[in-house]
Amino acid sequence: DQSGLAYSVGTTLDRFIKSKQSDFPFASGELSQLLRDIALASKIVNRETNRAGLSNIGGAFGQTNIQGEEQQKLDIIANIRFIRALSKGGEVCAIVSEEEDAVIDLQNKSGKYVVAIDPLDGSSNIDVNISIGTIFSIYRRKTQVGSPIQKEDIMQPGTEQVASGYVLYGSSTMLVYTTGFGVNGFTYEQSLGEFFLSHPCIKSPEDGQIYSINEGTQDEWELGIKDYIDTCKSRKYSARYIGSLVADFHRNLLKGGIYLYPATQKNPNGKLRLLYEANAMAFIAEQAGAVATDGNRRILEIKPESLHQRTPLFIGSKKMVEEAMTLASVSIKSQ
Ligand code: P6P
């Protein structure tokens, strides 16, 4: 339901989650508790992020993760904090994390949920004080007993998400999430340690004049994408790209815009991860009236083949994504 507006701005996240529990028939509060566990971990990560420059935990940790990317200390801290909060919360049986090569089996037989998470996306921005974010997807496990099974419980398509969201550690810290009944945004009040409803029932403008893409790789894009970006320039649209998906996505969600990460030579399947980046943002986008595709199909319909698989990502205002895809398909047909 769209009753987000029925809740006065200023409702706390806890009260909001509890009030929405009725959206789930037979809900016994586990998902509500899981969302609270995520909010708790995000408060801790928020504090660590704000202090990074001061407490000498900024900068590279000197290790690399499965992606071969240099892990920042905050990446590791955020990963530990979310895993610990989800483990202690008791609602989760397995976690897929960008920072972990394999699935983490929490050995929690009563945990009904699986969480896919990028604990701190855009972490190369940490040292230069640019906004970063946490991205998460929540699934119900499909098997009923025993340890979660990768194929059935972990590798679920995005359409099976029961919830998804992101935390944006920006000029203010926001938690934006959906459980399939619209998108609501909460702003963190540091002095009270509480998230308060600030953006009820977010709807993304159907069209926009902002495009977000790394133009440094333009010679590697398929022709249709280049045609689309040239069209944006001919219309004097604004180029806004800060190298942090959560921040670029959030701005475009509220103002209208499109974020594009096409296939490139370095990333022939795109750079963004399906399980813990694209799917979560695609669920939010669609719930807010926007669109998310890999160039051929809805992101949410992609059947995962591997934990850390990448996908091209075109996400944002409906009319902008549709126009970009029309030009892309024309170029594919003409090749
Ligand atoms: P590039 C950050 O590493 C990230 O995953 C997204 O947050 C961001 O949009 C993208 O990669 C930036 O990638 O290749 O443009 O530096």
PDB file of N, CA and C and ligand atoms in Angstrom, residues 121-122 214 241 243-245 259 261 271-272 277, ligand 1:
ATOM      1  N   ASP A 121      30.201   0.460  -0.412  1.00  0.00           N
ATOM      2  CA  ASP A 121      30.460   0.609  -1.849  1.00  0.00           C
ATOM      3  C   ASP A 121      31.030   1.996  -2.135  1.00  0.00           C
ATOM      4  N   GLY A 122      31.967   2.027  -3.053  1.00  0.00           N
ATOM      5  CA  GLY A 122      32.571   3.312  -3.412  1.00  0.00           C
ATOM      6  C   GLY A 122      33.694   3.680  -2.458  1.00  0.00           C
ATOM      7  N   ASN A 214      30.726   7.089 -16.569  1.00  0.00           N
ATOM      8  CA  ASN A 214      32.151   7.418 -16.612  1.00  0.00           C
ATOM      9  C   ASN A 214      32.561   7.627 -18.066  1.00  0.00           C
ATOM     10  N   TYR A 241      28.493  12.588 -12.073  1.00  0.00           N
ATOM     11  CA  TYR A 241      29.021  11.237 -11.810  1.00  0.00           C
ATOM     12  C   TYR A 241      30.102  11.346 -10.754  1.00  0.00           C
ATOM     13  N   GLY A 243      31.280   8.648  -8.954  1.00  0.00           N
ATOM     14  CA  GLY A 243      32.043   7.424  -8.709  1.00  0.00           C
ATOM     15  C   GLY A 243      31.591   6.690  -7.472  1.00  0.00           C
ATOM     16  N   SER A 244      30.390   6.935  -7.049  1.00  0.00           N
ATOM     17  CA  SER A 244      29.810   6.238  -5.895  1.00  0.00           C
ATOM     18  C   SER A 244      28.358   5.951  -6.254  1.00  0.00           C
ATOM     19  N   LEU A 245      28.079   4.657  -6.535  1.00  0.00           N
ATOM     20  CA  LEU A 245      26.758   4.286  -7.058  1.00  0.00           C
ATOM     21  C   LEU A 245      25.622   4.768  -6.169  1.00  0.00           C
ATOM     22  N   TYR A 259      21.583   6.447 -14.531  1.00  0.00           N
ATOM     23  CA  TYR A 259      22.947   5.981 -14.234  1.00  0.00           C
ATOM     24  C   TYR A 259      23.242   4.838 -15.198  1.00  0.00           C
ATOM     25  N   TYR A 261      26.216   2.026 -16.406  1.00  0.00           N
ATOM     26  CA  TYR A 261      27.512   1.385 -16.380  1.00  0.00           C
ATOM     27  C   TYR A 261      27.519   0.271 -17.423  1.00  0.00           C
ATOM     28  N   LYS A 271      30.520  -3.510 -14.556  1.00  0.00           N
ATOM     29  CA  LYS A 271      31.323  -3.544 -13.328  1.00  0.00           C
ATOM     30  C   LYS A 271      30.466  -3.882 -12.114  1.00  0.00           C
ATOM     31  N   LEU A 272      29.228  -3.471 -12.130  1.00  0.00           N
ATOM     32  CA  LEU A 272      28.394  -3.604 -10.935  1.00  0.00           C
ATOM     33  C   LEU A 272      28.030  -5.072 -10.699  1.00  0.00           C
ATOM     34  N   GLU A 277      24.531  -5.385  -5.526  1.00  0.00           N
ATOM     35  CA  GLU A 277      24.450  -3.973  -5.941  1.00  0.00           C
ATOM     36  C   GLU A 277      23.255  -3.762  -6.873  1.00  0.00           C
TER      37      GLU A 277
HETATM   38  P1  P6P B   1      34.375   3.651 -12.321  1.00  0.00           P
HETATM   39  C1  P6P B   1      32.546   2.018  -6.906  1.00  0.00           C
HETATM   40  O1  P6P B   1      33.738   1.263  -7.014  1.00  0.00           O
HETATM   41  C2  P6P B   1      31.564   1.466  -7.912  1.00  0.00           C
HETATM   42  O2  P6P B   1      31.313   0.129  -7.629  1.00  0.00           O
HETATM   43  C3  P6P B   1      30.287   2.283  -7.905  1.00  0.00           C
HETATM   44  O3  P6P B   1      29.950   2.732  -6.639  1.00  0.00           O
HETATM   45  C4  P6P B   1      30.613   3.416  -8.868  1.00  0.00           C
HETATM   46  O4  P6P B   1      29.465   3.957  -9.498  1.00  0.00           O
HETATM   47  C5  P6P B   1      31.508   2.717  -9.898  1.00  0.00           C
HETATM   48  O5  P6P B   1      32.106   1.608  -9.227  1.00  0.00           O
HETATM   49  C6  P6P B   1      32.614   3.637 -10.395  1.00  0.00           C
HETATM   50  O6  P6P B   1      33.343   2.900 -11.347  1.00  0.00           O
HETATM   51  O7  P6P B   1      34.854   2.575 -13.257  1.00  0.00           O
HETATM   52  O8  P6P B   1      33.589   4.719 -13.052  1.00  0.00           O
HETATM   53  O9  P6P B   1      35.436   4.223 -11.426  1.00  0.00           O
END
